[in-house]
Every structure is written in structure tokens, then in C-alpha cells.
Amino acid sequence: MASESAIKTDPRLSDSTLRSLVDGLVLIDAKGLVAFWNPRAEGLLGWAAGEMLGQRVIEMIERMAARAAAPDAVRSQLQAAFEPEAADTAIDIELLPASNHRVRIVSAQVFPLCGEDGGQVGTGILLRDITRERESDAMKSQLLSTVSHELRTPLASIKGFATTLLRQDVKWDEATQRDFLRIIEEETDRLAEIIDNLLEMSQIEAGALRIAKEPTQLRQMIREVVDEMRMRTEAHYFVVDLPAELPRVSIDPRRIRQVLHNLIGNAIKYTKGGQITVGCEVEGEHVVVSVTDQGEGIQPQFIDKVFERFFQVDGASTRRVGGSGLGLSISRGIVEAHDGKMWVESMMGKGSAFRFTLPLAINEESE
Ligand code: ADP
């Protein structure tokens, strides 16, 4: 008959090796008593070896079930895993947070321990914290469903108008045909934009966005971008407010131009008209660039959310102008890749001011 010592004296498993395992390890002997409890098991479950060694397996299962979000399911799964002849079983246990902790998900892999003769001498439990994996899985599927929804909307419209145009039982006059084709063209552009934005977003998130910094005159860049954007609207007028002295900044001009395009584009899209001011000020080692509009503003509860990917304030005006909800998160990502910050200040009925910082170029003369 196998005994407790069959586990402890196995020369292949040195005590210190088991103790330093990154995973939690619990060994139950043939009498059904806890014979080993490594520090990581204590870290994951919160009970020290001193408290657990010698406890009956049934008591251990009861403790685990009591801490689980679904105690009954965990209890019955663990009991089944400890039945004689039970095969390897993996049980995911969602542990309720102790105070100041967050919910953790621990995977418990229960496996038979076999002695020299192949007979079972006990049972092992390998405990692994899989909270991060689970969170990232959940994020991925959330992203996937949002992406497919976002792509589906323009696609449905393209398909709908193309099908309508192809109908043989209806003759569309030329003006209507052109209207339908224009919508197809716009929606195709929107699809392409969403895909470009997604690729850029994934580069930013993977930290793979390449930034080619060079000393750049912001004055000229801001003036050029404002001139381009002026052509897109008749309802707005632009004010460029720059200090007399504006040192060069160390930036990737193409990327920062893209940020300015996005912020000014939003100021046009999300306000009915009025003044759009593009300004900058030198503050210490940085330049603070701002794009200020006179629109309806952003409700306080959405102030931080507008930078989240795919977030769009769900108002009639927002939906009317389309967009993918990726512009601001990409812009913030680009600014952060320059070690800058981006934020917004907004007052309902008065307008919004989007600001971001850029590092000053190191003065070549002082080098
Ligand atoms: P998109 O413009 O593609 O929807 P953005 O990430 O650029 O995505 O913007 C996210 C949301 O923030 C917009 O849908 C809009 O609701 C809100 N928003 C952005 N800029 C402004 C602004 N200047 N005034 C009011 N709301 C804005």
C-alpha cells in the first residue's frame, strides 16, 4: 500500500524544486491528506502550508468552493476529479476577491501521482493563474465583434445599393443612378479608412509604430494643414494663434500632420459652424498644441471615453457624419509614441479644446 512517504522521498522531485515552481503545486497522499503545499499555492489561494498540511482533501475542496464565485459547480467538479481512477482534469475556478483584490481565475489541473510500480500513490494539483489570458481572450473577442460590426455597416450599404442598381425590373434615371454610385463610392472609402485605421491601431498597440523624428517647424505645418482643411467647410472659419517665437519640435511630421487632420476634421464634423482655433504655446520642454471649437461640447461622462477605440458619442449629430471611432485613439497613440500627452477640455454649449504636447527639439547649438 502506498504511503505519504512515497511522495516525499521520490528523489526526482526535490523539495526545493517544487517549492520554487512558478505554478502552485499541491500533493495529496494516498490517505487523502494534504502532503505538500508550495508557496505559490499559498500566493494563489491565500492559505499557508502550515495551515493546510495534514488537512483532509474534502476540507481543502470545501475551502476552495467557499472562495469560488460558483461554489456548487467547483465543489462537484473537484470531487469528481478526486474520484479513484479519474483522469487528468482541468477546472477553472473564479475566485472571489479578498478585500483590495480583484477577481482571479485559477486553473486547477488535477492529475494522479503514480509510484514506481505504476500504481497511484496520490493526487497532484497544479494551480495556474490564468486571469490575464482570460482577460486578453475576452478583449480579443470583444474587438473582433466590434470590428465585424463596423465593417458590416458600410458593406451592407454597398451591397444594398449595388443590388438595387442591378435590378432588371426597375429603370433608374441617371441622377438616381449617380446618387447610388456616389453612396457606394463613399462607403467604399469608409471601409478602406476603417481597415487602414485598424492596421495602424494594431501597430500602436503592439508598440510597432515607427516614428521618424526630425526637428520640425510647427508654424509652417499648422498653416498648411489649416489651409487644406479650410477647403472642406464653408460653415467654419479658422484662427491660427501662434507665439512670435516658436522653437522647432522633434517629431515625425507625417504622423503629427495626421493628428492635426484628425482633430481639425473632428472640429468640423462635430460642430455646426463657428470658429476653429489652432494654437500652440511653449511650456517648459514642450509645446502644447490645441484645437478649439465652438460646438456643443462633450458631456462630462464621455470626456475620457472619446479616446477609447471605436467609441462614438451616440448622438444624432455623431451618427449623421459617420466615422469609425478610431481617430482619437490613434491620435493619442501617435502623440504618446512621441512621449507626449493628449487630453480634452470641454464645456457643454461652449465647445471643446483638444490639446497635446510635443517635445521641443534639442537646441543643436547647445549640443
Ligand atoms: P470618429 O470621428 O471616427 O467617430 P474619433 O475617435 O475621432 O472617431 O472621435 C470619437 C468620438 O468623439 C466622436 O464620434 C464624437 O462623438 C466625439 N468627438 C470627437 N471630437 C469632437 C468634437 N470636437 N466635439 C464633439 N464631439 C467630438
GROMACS .gro file of C-alpha atoms and ligand atoms in nm:
model
  394
    1MET     CA    1   0.000   0.000   0.000
    2ALA     CA    2   0.142   0.335  -0.097
    3SER     CA    3   0.207   0.584   0.178
    4GLU     CA    4   0.264   0.952   0.234
    5SER     CA    5   0.639   0.893   0.216
    6ALA     CA    6   0.607   0.765  -0.141
    7ILE     CA    7   0.552   1.126  -0.242
    8LYS     CA    8   0.805   1.290  -0.016
    9THR     CA    9   1.102   1.065  -0.079
   10ASP     CA   10   1.084   1.042  -0.455
   11PRO     CA   11   1.440   1.154  -0.539
   12ARG     CA   12   1.337   1.304  -0.873
   13LEU     CA   13   1.125   1.563  -0.703
   14SER     CA   14   1.346   1.763  -0.472
   15ASP     CA   15   1.154   1.962  -0.217
   16SER     CA   16   1.321   2.291  -0.308
   17THR     CA   17   1.246   2.244  -0.678
   18LEU     CA   18   0.879   2.202  -0.604
   19ARG     CA   19   0.879   2.496  -0.368
   20SER     CA   20   1.021   2.731  -0.628
   21LEU     CA   21   0.778   2.630  -0.904
   22VAL     CA   22   0.614   2.931  -1.066
   23ASP     CA   23   0.288   2.739  -1.056
   24GLY     CA   24   0.112   2.637  -0.741
   25LEU     CA   25   0.159   2.270  -0.652
   26VAL     CA   26  -0.041   2.069  -0.401
   27LEU     CA   27   0.015   1.699  -0.339
   28ILE     CA   28  -0.240   1.476  -0.173
   29ASP     CA   29  -0.119   1.143  -0.037
   30ALA     CA   30  -0.287   0.805  -0.064
   31LYS     CA   31  -0.470   0.864   0.265
   32GLY     CA   32  -0.630   1.172   0.116
   33LEU     CA   33  -0.430   1.418   0.327
   34VAL     CA   34  -0.251   1.731   0.202
   35ALA     CA   35   0.119   1.633   0.196
   36PHE     CA   36   0.271   1.925   0.009
   37TRP     CA   37   0.169   2.287  -0.043
   38ASN     CA   38   0.419   2.514  -0.214
   39PRO     CA   39   0.448   2.893  -0.158
   40ARG     CA   40   0.284   2.972  -0.495
   41ALA     CA   41  -0.024   2.771  -0.390
   42GLU     CA   42  -0.034   2.991  -0.082
   43GLY     CA   43   0.000   3.301  -0.303
   44LEU     CA   44  -0.286   3.191  -0.528
   45LEU     CA   45  -0.528   3.059  -0.269
   46GLY     CA   46  -0.426   3.253   0.040
   47TRP     CA   47  -0.372   2.965   0.285
   48ALA     CA   48  -0.024   2.889   0.416
   49ALA     CA   49   0.135   2.544   0.411
   50GLY     CA   50   0.128   2.535   0.793
   51GLU     CA   51  -0.248   2.570   0.784
   52MET     CA   52  -0.306   2.320   0.503
   53LEU     CA   53  -0.062   2.032   0.557
   54GLY     CA   54  -0.236   1.730   0.703
   55GLN     CA   55  -0.586   1.857   0.612
   56ARG     CA   56  -0.822   1.612   0.453
   57VAL     CA   57  -0.881   1.661   0.083
   58ILE     CA   58  -1.252   1.706   0.147
   59GLU     CA   59  -1.174   2.003   0.371
   60MET     CA   60  -0.946   2.153   0.108
   61ILE     CA   61  -1.218   2.118  -0.156
   62GLU     CA   62  -1.467   2.284   0.077
   63ARG     CA   63  -1.233   2.581   0.133
   64MET     CA   64  -1.179   2.625  -0.239
   65ALA     CA   65  -1.552   2.602  -0.311
   66ALA     CA   66  -1.625   2.860  -0.041
   67ARG     CA   67  -1.398   3.112  -0.213
   68ALA     CA   68  -1.531   3.042  -0.562
   69ALA     CA   69  -1.787   3.251  -0.747
   70ALA     CA   70  -1.976   2.930  -0.830
   71PRO     CA   71  -1.923   2.714  -0.517
   72ASP     CA   72  -2.153   2.423  -0.608
   73ALA     CA   73  -2.003   2.371  -0.953
   74VAL     CA   74  -1.646   2.393  -0.821
   75ARG     CA   75  -1.722   2.153  -0.535
   76SER     CA   76  -1.872   1.887  -0.761
   77GLN     CA   77  -1.601   1.923  -1.029
   78LEU     CA   78  -1.322   1.890  -0.769
   79GLN     CA   79  -1.494   1.594  -0.601
   80ALA     CA   80  -1.523   1.418  -0.937
   81ALA     CA   81  -1.157   1.487  -1.015
   82PHE     CA   82  -1.057   1.314  -0.690
   83GLU     CA   83  -1.262   1.000  -0.755
   84PRO     CA   84  -1.038   0.691  -0.786
   85GLU     CA   85  -0.943   0.626  -1.149
   86ALA     CA   86  -1.040   0.982  -1.253
   87ALA     CA   87  -0.837   1.102  -1.549
   88ASP     CA   88  -0.647   1.434  -1.565
   89THR     CA   89  -0.897   1.713  -1.519
   90ALA     CA   90  -0.860   2.088  -1.559
   91ILE     CA   91  -1.100   2.301  -1.359
   92ASP     CA   92  -1.118   2.678  -1.393
   93ILE     CA   93  -1.204   2.842  -1.063
   94GLU     CA   94  -1.313   3.202  -1.047
   95LEU     CA   95  -1.203   3.316  -0.704
   96LEU     CA   96  -1.397   3.592  -0.534
   97PRO     CA   97  -1.168   3.878  -0.440
   98ALA     CA   98  -1.044   3.907  -0.085
   99SER     CA   99  -1.057   4.274   0.023
  100ASN     CA  100  -0.847   4.501  -0.201
  101HIS     CA  101  -0.802   4.229  -0.459
  102ARG     CA  102  -0.968   4.171  -0.788
  103VAL     CA  103  -1.136   3.859  -0.918
  104ARG     CA  104  -0.877   3.598  -1.017
  105ILE     CA  105  -0.922   3.294  -1.233
  106VAL     CA  106  -0.713   2.997  -1.132
  107SER     CA  107  -0.686   2.683  -1.339
  108ALA     CA  108  -0.655   2.369  -1.123
  109GLN     CA  109  -0.510   2.073  -1.310
  110VAL     CA  110  -0.579   1.759  -1.108
  111PHE     CA  111  -0.368   1.455  -1.201
  112PRO     CA  112  -0.292   1.112  -1.049
  113LEU     CA  113   0.054   1.061  -0.898
  114CYS     CA  114   0.195   0.722  -0.984
  115GLY     CA  115   0.458   0.530  -0.791
  116GLU     CA  116   0.743   0.312  -0.926
  117ASP     CA  117   0.508   0.022  -0.993
  118GLY     CA  118   0.266   0.241  -1.185
  119GLY     CA  119   0.005   0.233  -0.913
  120GLN     CA  120  -0.149   0.556  -0.787
  121VAL     CA  121   0.023   0.692  -0.476
  122GLY     CA  122  -0.171   1.012  -0.450
  123THR     CA  123  -0.305   1.307  -0.644
  124GLY     CA  124  -0.141   1.630  -0.756
  125ILE     CA  125  -0.297   1.967  -0.825
  126LEU     CA  126  -0.117   2.221  -1.041
  127LEU     CA  127  -0.256   2.570  -0.992
  128ARG     CA  128  -0.202   2.843  -1.251
  129ASP     CA  129  -0.325   3.200  -1.255
  130ILE     CA  130  -0.497   3.243  -1.592
  131THR     CA  131  -0.666   3.578  -1.519
  132ARG     CA  132  -0.456   3.768  -1.777
  133GLU     CA  133  -0.510   3.508  -2.050
  134ARG     CA  134  -0.881   3.518  -1.988
  135GLU     CA  135  -0.891   3.898  -1.996
  136SER     CA  136  -0.697   3.910  -2.317
  137ASP     CA  137  -0.922   3.643  -2.473
  138ALA     CA  138  -1.227   3.845  -2.372
  139MET     CA  139  -1.073   4.162  -2.516
  140LYS     CA  140  -0.991   3.989  -2.843
  141SER     CA  141  -1.341   3.856  -2.891
  142GLN     CA  142  -1.488   4.195  -2.797
  143LEU     CA  143  -1.259   4.358  -3.055
  144LEU     CA  144  -1.349   4.103  -3.317
  145SER     CA  145  -1.720   4.153  -3.270
  146THR     CA  146  -1.683   4.533  -3.281
  147VAL     CA  147  -1.466   4.514  -3.591
  148SER     CA  148  -1.705   4.287  -3.775
  149HIS     CA  149  -1.994   4.513  -3.681
  150GLU     CA  150  -1.808   4.823  -3.801
  151LEU     CA  151  -1.716   4.658  -4.131
  152ARG     CA  152  -2.060   4.517  -4.183
  153THR     CA  153  -2.235   4.855  -4.177
  154PRO     CA  154  -2.069   5.007  -4.489
  155LEU     CA  155  -2.062   4.666  -4.655
  156ALA     CA  156  -2.438   4.623  -4.616
  157SER     CA  157  -2.491   4.963  -4.770
  158ILE     CA  158  -2.263   4.888  -5.069
  159LYS     CA  159  -2.434   4.556  -5.128
  160GLY     CA  160  -2.780   4.712  -5.096
  161PHE     CA  161  -2.719   4.989  -5.348
  162ALA     CA  162  -2.538   4.761  -5.594
  163THR     CA  163  -2.824   4.510  -5.580
  164THR     CA  164  -3.076   4.789  -5.632
  165LEU     CA  165  -2.889   4.918  -5.936
  166LEU     CA  166  -2.874   4.568  -6.085
  167ARG     CA  167  -3.250   4.509  -6.063
  168GLN     CA  168  -3.383   4.445  -6.409
  169ASP     CA  169  -3.743   4.522  -6.331
  170VAL     CA  170  -3.677   4.885  -6.243
  171LYS     CA  171  -3.527   5.158  -6.463
  172TRP     CA  172  -3.342   5.422  -6.259
  173ASP     CA  173  -3.299   5.765  -6.410
  174GLU     CA  174  -2.943   5.885  -6.449
  175ALA     CA  175  -2.948   6.120  -6.149
  176THR     CA  176  -3.066   5.840  -5.918
  177GLN     CA  177  -2.805   5.603  -6.057
  178ARG     CA  178  -2.534   5.861  -5.988
  179ASP     CA  179  -2.667   5.912  -5.633
  180PHE     CA  180  -2.648   5.537  -5.567
  181LEU     CA  181  -2.300   5.512  -5.716
  182ARG     CA  182  -2.183   5.808  -5.507
  183ILE     CA  183  -2.305   5.632  -5.192
  184ILE     CA  184  -2.123   5.315  -5.299
  185GLU     CA  185  -1.807   5.517  -5.354
  186GLU     CA  186  -1.832   5.691  -5.015
  187GLU     CA  187  -1.899   5.370  -4.830
  188THR     CA  188  -1.606   5.200  -5.004
  189ASP     CA  189  -1.382   5.486  -4.890
  190ARG     CA  190  -1.517   5.442  -4.540
  191LEU     CA  191  -1.438   5.070  -4.547
  192ALA     CA  192  -1.085   5.141  -4.665
  193GLU     CA  193  -1.044   5.403  -4.392
  194ILE     CA  194  -1.161   5.165  -4.121
  195ILE     CA  195  -0.917   4.899  -4.242
  196ASP     CA  196  -0.627   5.148  -4.254
  197ASN     CA  197  -0.717   5.270  -3.906
  198LEU     CA  198  -0.734   4.916  -3.774
  199LEU     CA  199  -0.389   4.835  -3.909
  200GLU     CA  200  -0.250   5.149  -3.755
  201MET     CA  201  -0.426   5.078  -3.427
  202SER     CA  202  -0.275   4.731  -3.409
  203GLN     CA  203   0.072   4.872  -3.478
  204ILE     CA  204   0.026   5.123  -3.197
  205GLU     CA  205  -0.091   4.854  -2.958
  206ALA     CA  206   0.198   4.625  -3.047
  207GLY     CA  207   0.435   4.918  -2.988
  208ALA     CA  208   0.543   4.881  -3.351
  209LEU     CA  209   0.450   5.225  -3.477
  210ARG     CA  210   0.763   5.363  -3.642
  211ILE     CA  211   0.829   5.724  -3.556
  212ALA     CA  212   1.092   5.901  -3.767
  213LYS     CA  213   1.162   6.213  -3.564
  214GLU     CA  214   1.318   6.521  -3.715
  215PRO     CA  215   1.340   6.883  -3.600
  216THR     CA  216   1.029   7.042  -3.747
  217GLN     CA  217   0.883   7.391  -3.775
  218LEU     CA  218   0.529   7.360  -3.639
  219ARG     CA  219   0.432   7.705  -3.765
  220GLN     CA  220   0.450   7.603  -4.127
  221MET     CA  221   0.289   7.265  -4.071
  222ILE     CA  222  -0.009   7.411  -3.884
  223ARG     CA  223  -0.063   7.675  -4.153
  224GLU     CA  224  -0.052   7.413  -4.429
  225VAL     CA  225  -0.295   7.178  -4.255
  226VAL     CA  226  -0.536   7.461  -4.176
  227ASP     CA  227  -0.527   7.570  -4.542
  228GLU     CA  228  -0.612   7.215  -4.653
  229MET     CA  229  -0.894   7.183  -4.401
  230ARG     CA  230  -1.041   7.524  -4.486
  231MET     CA  231  -1.141   7.380  -4.824
  232ARG     CA  232  -1.361   7.120  -4.656
  233THR     CA  233  -1.605   7.356  -4.490
  234GLU     CA  234  -1.793   7.672  -4.553
  235ALA     CA  235  -1.963   7.685  -4.215
  236HIS     CA  236  -1.642   7.734  -4.016
  237TYR     CA  237  -1.371   7.995  -4.004
  238PHE     CA  238  -1.019   7.936  -3.882
  239VAL     CA  239  -0.791   8.129  -3.649
  240VAL     CA  240  -0.426   8.030  -3.618
  241ASP     CA  241  -0.286   8.155  -3.288
  242LEU     CA  242   0.092   8.104  -3.265
  243PRO     CA  243   0.352   8.273  -3.046
  244ALA     CA  244   0.607   8.503  -3.209
  245GLU     CA  245   0.889   8.269  -3.107
  246LEU     CA  246   0.822   7.904  -3.175
  247PRO     CA  247   1.122   7.672  -3.141
  248ARG     CA  248   1.137   7.359  -3.351
  249VAL     CA  249   0.986   7.037  -3.219
  250SER     CA  250   1.128   6.687  -3.250
  251ILE     CA  251   0.851   6.495  -3.428
  252ASP     CA  252   0.758   6.266  -3.713
  253PRO     CA  253   0.600   6.533  -3.936
  254ARG     CA  254   0.378   6.291  -4.128
  255ARG     CA  255   0.229   6.148  -3.811
  256ILE     CA  256   0.169   6.480  -3.638
  257ARG     CA  257   0.012   6.614  -3.954
  258GLN     CA  258  -0.226   6.316  -3.933
  259VAL     CA  259  -0.312   6.409  -3.570
  260LEU     CA  260  -0.386   6.769  -3.671
  261HIS     CA  261  -0.600   6.647  -3.962
  262ASN     CA  262  -0.797   6.427  -3.727
  263LEU     CA  263  -0.856   6.693  -3.458
  264ILE     CA  264  -0.948   6.966  -3.707
  265GLY     CA  265  -1.158   6.716  -3.906
  266ASN     CA  266  -1.350   6.632  -3.586
  267ALA     CA  267  -1.396   7.001  -3.506
  268ILE     CA  268  -1.557   7.036  -3.849
  269LYS     CA  269  -1.758   6.713  -3.829
  270TYR     CA  270  -1.896   6.755  -3.479
  271THR     CA  271  -1.980   7.126  -3.477
  272LYS     CA  272  -2.236   7.301  -3.690
  273GLY     CA  273  -2.014   7.601  -3.757
  274GLY     CA  274  -1.823   7.885  -3.592
  275GLN     CA  275  -1.461   7.945  -3.512
  276ILE     CA  276  -1.195   7.675  -3.502
  277THR     CA  277  -0.875   7.792  -3.338
  278VAL     CA  278  -0.547   7.609  -3.383
  279GLY     CA  279  -0.289   7.737  -3.142
  280CYS     CA  280   0.027   7.648  -2.960
  281GLU     CA  281   0.225   7.759  -2.658
  282VAL     CA  282   0.568   7.673  -2.530
  283GLU     CA  283   0.562   7.526  -2.179
  284GLY     CA  284   0.895   7.417  -2.036
  285GLU     CA  285   1.038   7.138  -2.251
  286HIS     CA  286   0.720   7.102  -2.455
  287VAL     CA  287   0.495   7.272  -2.699
  288VAL     CA  288   0.123   7.241  -2.624
  289VAL     CA  289  -0.083   7.234  -2.943
  290SER     CA  290  -0.458   7.296  -2.919
  291VAL     CA  291  -0.757   7.268  -3.150
  292THR     CA  292  -1.056   7.452  -3.008
  293ASP     CA  293  -1.408   7.460  -3.147
  294GLN     CA  294  -1.734   7.633  -3.061
  295GLY     CA  295  -1.957   7.327  -3.084
  296GLU     CA  296  -2.196   7.166  -2.842
  297GLY     CA  297  -1.913   7.020  -2.635
  298ILE     CA  298  -1.872   6.670  -2.497
  299GLN     CA  299  -2.072   6.551  -2.196
  300PRO     CA  300  -1.852   6.510  -1.885
  301GLN     CA  301  -1.914   6.133  -1.867
  302PHE     CA  302  -1.769   6.090  -2.218
  303ILE     CA  303  -1.461   6.307  -2.175
  304ASP     CA  304  -1.222   6.015  -2.121
  305LYS     CA  305  -1.418   5.771  -2.331
  306VAL     CA  306  -1.374   5.961  -2.658
  307PHE     CA  307  -1.013   5.835  -2.667
  308GLU     CA  308  -1.121   5.470  -2.643
  309ARG     CA  309  -1.116   5.278  -2.967
  310PHE     CA  310  -1.448   5.260  -3.151
  311PHE     CA  311  -1.612   5.494  -2.901
  312GLN     CA  312  -1.859   5.738  -3.052
  313VAL     CA  313  -2.089   5.963  -2.854
  314ASP     CA  314  -2.422   5.820  -2.951
  315GLY     CA  315  -2.592   6.140  -3.058
  316ALA     CA  316  -2.778   6.212  -3.376
  317SER     CA  317  -2.506   6.450  -3.497
  318THR     CA  318  -2.234   6.191  -3.445
  319ARG     CA  319  -2.412   5.922  -3.643
  320ARG     CA  320  -2.503   6.159  -3.922
  321VAL     CA  321  -2.137   6.218  -4.002
  322GLY     CA  322  -2.019   5.859  -3.980
  323GLY     CA  323  -1.665   5.786  -3.866
  324SER     CA  324  -1.523   5.475  -3.708
  325GLY     CA  325  -1.444   5.592  -3.356
  326LEU     CA  326  -1.075   5.514  -3.407
  327GLY     CA  327  -0.941   5.860  -3.494
  328LEU     CA  328  -0.885   5.989  -3.142
  329SER     CA  329  -0.737   5.667  -3.006
  330ILE     CA  330  -0.490   5.660  -3.297
  331SER     CA  331  -0.410   6.028  -3.246
  332ARG     CA  332  -0.346   5.975  -2.877
  333GLY     CA  333  -0.131   5.669  -2.961
  334ILE     CA  334   0.077   5.875  -3.204
  335VAL     CA  335   0.125   6.154  -2.950
  336GLU     CA  336   0.221   5.904  -2.679
  337ALA     CA  337   0.473   5.745  -2.917
  338HIS     CA  338   0.633   6.094  -2.916
  339ASP     CA  339   0.634   6.085  -2.533
  340GLY     CA  340   0.356   6.341  -2.532
  341LYS     CA  341   0.009   6.351  -2.379
  342MET     CA  342  -0.332   6.424  -2.529
  343TRP     CA  343  -0.644   6.534  -2.345
  344VAL     CA  344  -0.964   6.730  -2.396
  345GLU     CA  345  -1.138   7.004  -2.204
  346SER     CA  346  -1.497   7.067  -2.294
  347MET     CA  347  -1.793   7.271  -2.177
  348MET     CA  348  -2.145   7.188  -2.285
  349GLY     CA  349  -2.280   7.459  -2.511
  350LYS     CA  350  -1.942   7.631  -2.542
  351GLY     CA  351  -1.718   7.387  -2.725
  352SER     CA  352  -1.418   7.159  -2.685
  353ALA     CA  353  -1.044   7.208  -2.675
  354PHE     CA  354  -0.829   6.909  -2.768
  355ARG     CA  355  -0.467   6.957  -2.658
  356PHE     CA  356  -0.148   6.760  -2.694
  357THR     CA  357   0.216   6.807  -2.601
  358LEU     CA  358   0.519   6.759  -2.823
  359PRO     CA  359   0.883   6.759  -2.717
  360LEU     CA  360   1.097   7.056  -2.819
  361ALA     CA  361   1.390   6.970  -3.046
  362ILE     CA  362   1.719   6.976  -2.856
  363ASN     CA  363   1.890   7.301  -2.945
  364GLU     CA  364   2.157   7.195  -3.196
  365GLU     CA  365   2.387   7.482  -3.086
  366SER     CA  366   2.389   7.376  -2.723
  367GLU     CA  367   2.481   7.019  -2.811
  368ADP     P1  368  -1.485   5.924  -3.525
  368ADP     O1  369  -1.475   6.069  -3.557
  368ADP     O2  370  -1.436   5.837  -3.634
  368ADP     O3  371  -1.620   5.884  -3.474
  368ADP     P2  372  -1.295   5.977  -3.312
  368ADP     O4  373  -1.215   5.881  -3.231
  368ADP     O5  374  -1.220   6.079  -3.389
  368ADP     O6  375  -1.387   5.890  -3.404
  368ADP     O7  376  -1.396   6.051  -3.215
  368ADP     C1  377  -1.469   5.977  -3.118
  368ADP     C2  378  -1.597   6.049  -3.081
  368ADP     O8  379  -1.566   6.165  -3.004
  368ADP     C3  380  -1.674   6.101  -3.200
  368ADP     O9  381  -1.758   6.002  -3.253
  368ADP     C4  382  -1.753   6.216  -3.138
  368ADP    O10  383  -1.871   6.165  -3.078
  368ADP     C5  384  -1.662   6.267  -3.027
  368ADP     N1  385  -1.590   6.391  -3.068
  368ADP     C6  386  -1.466   6.397  -3.122
  368ADP     N2  387  -1.430   6.525  -3.145
  368ADP     C7  388  -1.533   6.602  -3.104
  368ADP     C8  389  -1.557   6.745  -3.101
  368ADP     N3  390  -1.467   6.832  -3.145
  368ADP     N4  391  -1.675   6.786  -3.049
  368ADP     C9  392  -1.768   6.698  -3.004
  368ADP     N5  393  -1.752   6.563  -3.003
  368ADP    C10  394  -1.636   6.516  -3.053
   0.00000   0.00000   0.00000
